[in-house]
Short mmCIF file of C-alpha atoms and ligand atoms in Angstrom, two decimals:
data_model
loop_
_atom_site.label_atom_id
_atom_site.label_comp_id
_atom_site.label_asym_id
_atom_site.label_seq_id
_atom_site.Cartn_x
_atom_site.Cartn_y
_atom_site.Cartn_z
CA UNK A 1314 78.08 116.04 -13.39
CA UNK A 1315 77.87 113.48 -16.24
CA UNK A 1316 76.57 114.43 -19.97
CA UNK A 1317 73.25 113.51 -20.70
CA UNK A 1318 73.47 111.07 -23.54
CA UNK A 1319 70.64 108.23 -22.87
CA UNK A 1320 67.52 108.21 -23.56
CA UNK A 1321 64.84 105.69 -22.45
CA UNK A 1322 61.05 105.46 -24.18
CA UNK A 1323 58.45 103.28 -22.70
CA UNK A 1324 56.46 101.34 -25.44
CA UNK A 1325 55.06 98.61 -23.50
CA UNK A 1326 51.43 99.81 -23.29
CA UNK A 1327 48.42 97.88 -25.21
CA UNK A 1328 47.22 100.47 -27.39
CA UNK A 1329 43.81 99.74 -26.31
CA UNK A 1330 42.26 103.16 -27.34
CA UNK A 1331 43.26 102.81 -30.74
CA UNK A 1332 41.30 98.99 -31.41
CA UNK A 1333 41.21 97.52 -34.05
CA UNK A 1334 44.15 99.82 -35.66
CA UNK A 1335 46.36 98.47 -32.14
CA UNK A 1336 45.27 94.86 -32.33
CA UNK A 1337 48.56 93.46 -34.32
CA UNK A 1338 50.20 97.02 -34.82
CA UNK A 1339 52.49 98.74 -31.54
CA UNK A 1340 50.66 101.98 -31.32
CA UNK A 1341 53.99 103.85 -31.39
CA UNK A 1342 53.59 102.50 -35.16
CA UNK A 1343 50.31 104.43 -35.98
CA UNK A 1344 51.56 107.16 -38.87
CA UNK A 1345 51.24 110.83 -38.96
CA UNK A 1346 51.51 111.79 -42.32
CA UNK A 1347 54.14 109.15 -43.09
CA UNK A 1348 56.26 108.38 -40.14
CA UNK A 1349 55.67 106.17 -36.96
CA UNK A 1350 54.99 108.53 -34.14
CA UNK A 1351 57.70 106.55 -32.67
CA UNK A 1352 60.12 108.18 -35.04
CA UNK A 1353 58.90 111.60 -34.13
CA UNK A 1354 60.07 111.03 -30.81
CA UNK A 1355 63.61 109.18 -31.61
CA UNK A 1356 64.39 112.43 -33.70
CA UNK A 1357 63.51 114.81 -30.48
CA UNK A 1358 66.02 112.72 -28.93
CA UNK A 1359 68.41 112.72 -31.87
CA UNK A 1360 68.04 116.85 -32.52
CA UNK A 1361 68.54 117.46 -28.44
CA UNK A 1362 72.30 115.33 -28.68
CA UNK A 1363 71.33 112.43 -26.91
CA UNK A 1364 72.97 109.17 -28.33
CA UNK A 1365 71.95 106.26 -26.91
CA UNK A 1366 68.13 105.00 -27.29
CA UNK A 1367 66.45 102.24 -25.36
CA UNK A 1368 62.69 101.08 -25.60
CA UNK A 1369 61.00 99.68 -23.24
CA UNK A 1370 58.80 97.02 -25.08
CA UNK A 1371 56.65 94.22 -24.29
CA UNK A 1372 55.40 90.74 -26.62
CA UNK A 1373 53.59 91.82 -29.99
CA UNK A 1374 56.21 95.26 -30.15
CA UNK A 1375 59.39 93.62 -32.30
CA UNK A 1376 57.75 96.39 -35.20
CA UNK A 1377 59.33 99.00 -33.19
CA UNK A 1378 62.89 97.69 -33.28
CA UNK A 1379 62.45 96.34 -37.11
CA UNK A 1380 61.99 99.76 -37.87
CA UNK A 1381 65.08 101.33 -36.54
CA UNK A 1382 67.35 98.08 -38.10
CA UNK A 1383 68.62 97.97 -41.06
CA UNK A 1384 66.82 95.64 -43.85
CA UNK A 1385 69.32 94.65 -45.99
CA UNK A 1386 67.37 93.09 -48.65
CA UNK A 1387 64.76 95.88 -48.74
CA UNK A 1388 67.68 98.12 -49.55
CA UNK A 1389 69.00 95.69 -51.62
CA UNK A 1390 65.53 95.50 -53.63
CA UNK A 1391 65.66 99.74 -53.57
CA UNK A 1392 69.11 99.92 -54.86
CA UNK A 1393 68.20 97.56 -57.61
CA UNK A 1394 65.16 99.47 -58.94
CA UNK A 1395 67.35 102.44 -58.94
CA UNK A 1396 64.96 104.20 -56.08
CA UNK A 1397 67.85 106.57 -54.27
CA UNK A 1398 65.69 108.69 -52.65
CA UNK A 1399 63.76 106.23 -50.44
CA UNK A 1400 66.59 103.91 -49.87
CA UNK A 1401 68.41 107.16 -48.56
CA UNK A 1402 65.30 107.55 -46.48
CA UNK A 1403 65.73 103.91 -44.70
CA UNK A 1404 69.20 104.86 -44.59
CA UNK A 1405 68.99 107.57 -42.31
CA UNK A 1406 66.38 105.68 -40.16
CA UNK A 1407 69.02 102.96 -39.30
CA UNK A 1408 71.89 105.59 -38.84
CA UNK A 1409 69.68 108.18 -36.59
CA UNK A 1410 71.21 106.99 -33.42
CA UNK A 1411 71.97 103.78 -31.66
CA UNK A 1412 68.86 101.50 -30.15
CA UNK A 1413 68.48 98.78 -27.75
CA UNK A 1414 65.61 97.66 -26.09
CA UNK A 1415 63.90 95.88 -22.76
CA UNK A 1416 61.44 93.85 -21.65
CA UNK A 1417 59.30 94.86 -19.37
CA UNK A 1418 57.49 91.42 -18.62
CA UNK A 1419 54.56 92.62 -16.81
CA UNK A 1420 52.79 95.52 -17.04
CA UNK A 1421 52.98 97.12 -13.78
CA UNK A 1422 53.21 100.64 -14.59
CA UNK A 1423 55.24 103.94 -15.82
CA UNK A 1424 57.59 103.62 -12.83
CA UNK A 1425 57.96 99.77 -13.31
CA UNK A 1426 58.91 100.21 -17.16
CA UNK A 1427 61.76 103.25 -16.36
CA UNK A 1428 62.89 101.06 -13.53
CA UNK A 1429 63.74 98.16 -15.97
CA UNK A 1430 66.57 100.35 -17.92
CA UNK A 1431 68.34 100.67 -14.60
CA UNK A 1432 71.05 98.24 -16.25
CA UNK A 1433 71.02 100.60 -19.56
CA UNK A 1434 71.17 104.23 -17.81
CA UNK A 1435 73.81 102.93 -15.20
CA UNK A 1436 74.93 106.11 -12.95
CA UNK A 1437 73.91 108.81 -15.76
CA UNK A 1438 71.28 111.49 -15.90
CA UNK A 1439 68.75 110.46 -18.63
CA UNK A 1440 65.89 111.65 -20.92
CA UNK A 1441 62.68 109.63 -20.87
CA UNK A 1442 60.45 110.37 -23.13
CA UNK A 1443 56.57 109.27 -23.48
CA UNK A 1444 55.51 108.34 -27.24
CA UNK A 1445 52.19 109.51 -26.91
CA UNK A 1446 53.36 112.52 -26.86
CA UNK A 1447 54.57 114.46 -29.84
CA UNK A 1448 55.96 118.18 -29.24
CA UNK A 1449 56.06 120.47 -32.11
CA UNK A 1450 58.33 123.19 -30.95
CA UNK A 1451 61.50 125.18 -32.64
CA UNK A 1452 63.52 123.81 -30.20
CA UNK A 1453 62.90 120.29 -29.12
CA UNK A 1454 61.72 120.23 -25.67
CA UNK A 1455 64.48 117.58 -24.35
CA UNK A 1456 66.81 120.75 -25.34
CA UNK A 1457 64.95 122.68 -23.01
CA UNK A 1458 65.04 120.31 -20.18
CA UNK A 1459 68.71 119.82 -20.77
CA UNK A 1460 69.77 123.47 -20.56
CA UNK A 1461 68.07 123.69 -17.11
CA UNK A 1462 69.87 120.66 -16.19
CA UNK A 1463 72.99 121.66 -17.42
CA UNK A 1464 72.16 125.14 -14.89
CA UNK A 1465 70.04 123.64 -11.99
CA UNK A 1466 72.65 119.98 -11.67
CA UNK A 1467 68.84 118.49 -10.77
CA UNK A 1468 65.94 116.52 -12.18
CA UNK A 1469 63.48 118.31 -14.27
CA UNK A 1470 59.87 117.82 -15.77
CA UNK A 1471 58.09 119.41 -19.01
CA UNK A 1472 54.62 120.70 -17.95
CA UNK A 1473 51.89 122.30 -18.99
CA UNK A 1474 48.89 124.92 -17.78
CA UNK A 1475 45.80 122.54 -18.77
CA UNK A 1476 41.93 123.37 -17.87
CA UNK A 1477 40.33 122.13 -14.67
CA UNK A 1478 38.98 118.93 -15.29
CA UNK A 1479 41.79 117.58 -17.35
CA UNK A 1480 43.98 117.17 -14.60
CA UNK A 1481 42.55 113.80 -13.66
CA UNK A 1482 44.27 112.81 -16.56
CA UNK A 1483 47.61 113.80 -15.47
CA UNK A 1484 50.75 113.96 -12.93
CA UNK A 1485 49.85 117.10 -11.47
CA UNK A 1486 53.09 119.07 -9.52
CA UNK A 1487 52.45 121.82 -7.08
CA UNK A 1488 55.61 124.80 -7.01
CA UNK A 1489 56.98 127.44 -5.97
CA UNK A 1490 58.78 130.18 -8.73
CA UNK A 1491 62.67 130.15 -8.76
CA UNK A 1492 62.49 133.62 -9.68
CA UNK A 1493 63.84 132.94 -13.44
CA UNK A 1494 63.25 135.76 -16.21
CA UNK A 1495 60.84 133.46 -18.20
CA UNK A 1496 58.11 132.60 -15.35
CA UNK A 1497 59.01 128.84 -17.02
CA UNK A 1498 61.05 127.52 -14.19
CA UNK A 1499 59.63 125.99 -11.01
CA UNK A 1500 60.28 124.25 -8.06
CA UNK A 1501 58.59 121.15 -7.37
CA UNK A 1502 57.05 120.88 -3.86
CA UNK A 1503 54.94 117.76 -4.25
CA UNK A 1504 53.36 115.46 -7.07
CA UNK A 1505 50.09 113.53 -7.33
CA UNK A 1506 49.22 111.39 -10.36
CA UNK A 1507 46.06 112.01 -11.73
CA UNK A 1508 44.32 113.88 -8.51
CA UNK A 1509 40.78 114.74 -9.07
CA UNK A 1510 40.01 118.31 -10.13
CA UNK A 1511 39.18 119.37 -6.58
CA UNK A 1512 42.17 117.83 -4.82
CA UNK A 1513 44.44 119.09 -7.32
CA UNK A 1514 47.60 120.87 -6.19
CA UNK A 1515 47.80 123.00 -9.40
CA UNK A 1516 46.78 123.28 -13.01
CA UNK A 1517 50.24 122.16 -13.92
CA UNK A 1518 50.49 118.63 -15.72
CA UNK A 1519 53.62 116.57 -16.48
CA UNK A 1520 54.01 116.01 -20.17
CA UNK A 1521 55.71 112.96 -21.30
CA UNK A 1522 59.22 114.64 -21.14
CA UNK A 1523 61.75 113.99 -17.82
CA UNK A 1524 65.12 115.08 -17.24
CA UNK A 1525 65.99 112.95 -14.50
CA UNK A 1526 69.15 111.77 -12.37
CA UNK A 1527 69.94 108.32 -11.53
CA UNK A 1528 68.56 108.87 -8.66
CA UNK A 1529 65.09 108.02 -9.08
CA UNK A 1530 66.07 104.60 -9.71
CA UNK A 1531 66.94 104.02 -5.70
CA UNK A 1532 63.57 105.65 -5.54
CA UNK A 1533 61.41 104.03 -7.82
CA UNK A 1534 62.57 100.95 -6.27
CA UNK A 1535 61.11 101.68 -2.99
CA UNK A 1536 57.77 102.90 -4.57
CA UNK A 1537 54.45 100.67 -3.84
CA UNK A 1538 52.19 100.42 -6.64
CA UNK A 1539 50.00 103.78 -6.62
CA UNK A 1540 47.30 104.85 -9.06
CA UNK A 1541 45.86 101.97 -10.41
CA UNK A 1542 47.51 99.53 -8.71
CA UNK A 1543 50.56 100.26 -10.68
CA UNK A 1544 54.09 101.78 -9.92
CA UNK A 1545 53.79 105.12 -11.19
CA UNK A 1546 56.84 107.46 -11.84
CA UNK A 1547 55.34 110.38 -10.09
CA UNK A 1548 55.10 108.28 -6.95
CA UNK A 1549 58.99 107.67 -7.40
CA UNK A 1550 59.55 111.32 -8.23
CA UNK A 1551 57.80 112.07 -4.95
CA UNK A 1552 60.12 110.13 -2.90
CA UNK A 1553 63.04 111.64 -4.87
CA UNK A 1554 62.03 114.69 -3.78
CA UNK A 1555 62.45 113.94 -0.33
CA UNK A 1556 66.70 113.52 -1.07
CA UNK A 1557 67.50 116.05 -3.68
CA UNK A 1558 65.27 119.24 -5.91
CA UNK A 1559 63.35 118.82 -8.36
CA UNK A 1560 62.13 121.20 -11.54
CA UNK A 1561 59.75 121.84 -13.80
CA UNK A 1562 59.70 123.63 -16.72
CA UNK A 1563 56.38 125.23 -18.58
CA UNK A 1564 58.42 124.57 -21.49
CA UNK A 1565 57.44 126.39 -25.54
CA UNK A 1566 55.82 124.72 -28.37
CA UNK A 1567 52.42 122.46 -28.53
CA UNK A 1568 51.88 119.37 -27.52
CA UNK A 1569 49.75 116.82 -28.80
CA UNK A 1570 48.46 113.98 -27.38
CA UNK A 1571 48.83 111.13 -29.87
CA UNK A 1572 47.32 108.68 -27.56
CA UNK A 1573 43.41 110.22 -28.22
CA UNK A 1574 41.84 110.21 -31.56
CA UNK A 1575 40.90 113.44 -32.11
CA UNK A 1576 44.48 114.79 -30.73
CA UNK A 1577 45.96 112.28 -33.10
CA UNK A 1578 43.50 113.57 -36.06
CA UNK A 1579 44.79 117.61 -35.28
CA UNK A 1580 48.15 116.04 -35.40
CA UNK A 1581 47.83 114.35 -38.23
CA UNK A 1582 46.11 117.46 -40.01
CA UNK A 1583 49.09 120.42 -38.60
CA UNK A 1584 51.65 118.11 -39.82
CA UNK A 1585 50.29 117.66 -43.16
CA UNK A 1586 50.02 121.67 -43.65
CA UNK A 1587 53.79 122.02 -42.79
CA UNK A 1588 54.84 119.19 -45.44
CA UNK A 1589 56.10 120.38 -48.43
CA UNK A 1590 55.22 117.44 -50.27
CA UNK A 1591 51.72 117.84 -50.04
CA UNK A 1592 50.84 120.99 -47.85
CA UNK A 1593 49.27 123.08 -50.93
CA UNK A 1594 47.09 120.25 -52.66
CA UNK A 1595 46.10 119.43 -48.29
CA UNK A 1596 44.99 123.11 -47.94
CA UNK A 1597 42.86 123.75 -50.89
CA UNK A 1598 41.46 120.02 -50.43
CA UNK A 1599 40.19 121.19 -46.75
CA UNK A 1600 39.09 124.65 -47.92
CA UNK A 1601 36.99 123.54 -50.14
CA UNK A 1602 35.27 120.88 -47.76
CA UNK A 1603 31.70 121.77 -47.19
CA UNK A 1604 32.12 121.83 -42.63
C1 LIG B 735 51.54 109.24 -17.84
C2 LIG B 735 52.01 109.67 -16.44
C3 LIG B 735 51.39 111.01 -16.06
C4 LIG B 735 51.70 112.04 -17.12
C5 LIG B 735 51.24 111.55 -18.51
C6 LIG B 735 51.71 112.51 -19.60
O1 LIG B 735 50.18 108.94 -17.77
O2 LIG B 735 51.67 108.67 -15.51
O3 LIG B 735 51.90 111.43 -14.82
O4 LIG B 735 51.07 113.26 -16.80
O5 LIG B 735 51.77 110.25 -18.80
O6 LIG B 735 51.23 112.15 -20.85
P1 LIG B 735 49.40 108.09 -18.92
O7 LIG B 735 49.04 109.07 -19.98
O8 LIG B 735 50.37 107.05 -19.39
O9 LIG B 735 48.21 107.51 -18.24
#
């Protein structure tokens, strides 16, 4: 079996729930603390050994690659005023890993947009990994993922145990246990994206992480638009599952979901409070708000 060293990150999507901060902004832009969210994920992707990074982007997103480049006379202008520190900073943004992106020209879905990187991923297994959302976890969950792959030789999903109603909001897998010392690992035995709570499989959702074989491309291909009228990846990951297993894996740390505002706003806070930079003076500030 092949290394894993690609990873692929759809950032087509409008933004829409985060107007007027979206309107000429990518939301994959919108800080936490001081870096893009889209940086939080490029550095999962970096600190789990994966080398190769391709967005998926759409008109009005060229912010996303800009920040990733290398601006010569910014650092130029840095050097100059004798400002080491945050030149070093763009530095390392431009030397994190290497980056290429594609278009996906119409926006027909989560399937559609991992479909397009077909000509990127070639014949390898690949990480895709959803920018809205950010994992805080020791070790990064595409590290996770990748040690079952490198065990299992198969596909396999992050999820997550979420409360009844919220699985409308979701890919929702139903399993079976492999048996596996952890109670982590399971087998898939179907999908359905975003089932309402009573014709739910499971309280297990997918979380914007997938370990996946080239495979799914074959599959994705033959996959009529679902949910929404779009192509949805669980719909291809359903047909996958017809040729070959596939896992997933209640994997460790917490997840927040960077696409709501208030998920964003705990994100934003937990971040803050693990900065040295500013954690102390953040603390006292909220302890001595008046709630
Ligand atoms: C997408 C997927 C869904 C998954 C979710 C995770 O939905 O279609 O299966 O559970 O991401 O965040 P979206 O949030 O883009 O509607």
């Amino acid at each position: 079996m092949k290394r894993v060293r690609k990873a692929v990150i759809p950032a087509a999507g409008l933004g829409t729930r985060f107007l007027p901060a979206t309107k000429a902004i990518p939301k994959e832009m919108l800080p936490i603390v001081d870096k893009p969210i889209i940086q939080y994920v490029v550095e999962e992707a970096v600190q789990s050994g994966l080398e190769d990074v391709c967005f998926v982007t759409s008109q009005g997103k060229s912010a996303i690659e800009d920040h990733f480049d290398y601006d010569y006379q910014f650092a130029t202008v840095l050097a100059e005023q004798g400002k080491t520190e945050l030149l070093q900073i763009v530095r390392e943004i431009s030397q994190m890993i290497v980056i290429s992106s594609m278009r996906q020209k119409k926006p027909m879905g989560l399937g559609h947009a991992v479909l397009v990187t077909e000509p990127f991923v070639g014949d390898e297994p690949f990480g895709v990994f959803l920018g809205d959302d950010i994992i805080a976890s020791k070790k990064p969950v595409m590290r996770q993922l990748l040690e079952i792959f490198l065990e299992r030789q198969a596909s396999v999903l992050a999820v997550l145990e979420v409360p009844g109603e919220a699985v409308s909001r979701y890919g929702v897998v139903s399993v079976e246990p492999t048996g596996d010392s952890q109670g982590r690992l399971f087998r898939i035995t179907d999908l359905v994206e975003k089932p309402s709570p009573d014709q739910a499989p499971s309280n297990l959702a997918i979380i914007g992480r997938y370990l996946l074989t080239p495979r799914v491309f074959p599959a994705l291909q033959n996959t009529p638009p679902g949910k929404g009228g779009e192509i949805q990846l669980t719909d291809g990951l359903r047909r996958l599952l017809t040729k070959e297993p596939v896992y997933a894996y209640r994997f460790e740390g917490t997840r927040y979901d960077a696409g709501n505002k208030l998920e964003y706003l705990k994100a934003t806070v937990e971040f803050a409070l693990q900065r040295d930079d500013v954690a102390d003076a953040f603390r006292s500030y909220l302890q001595q708000l008046e709630l």
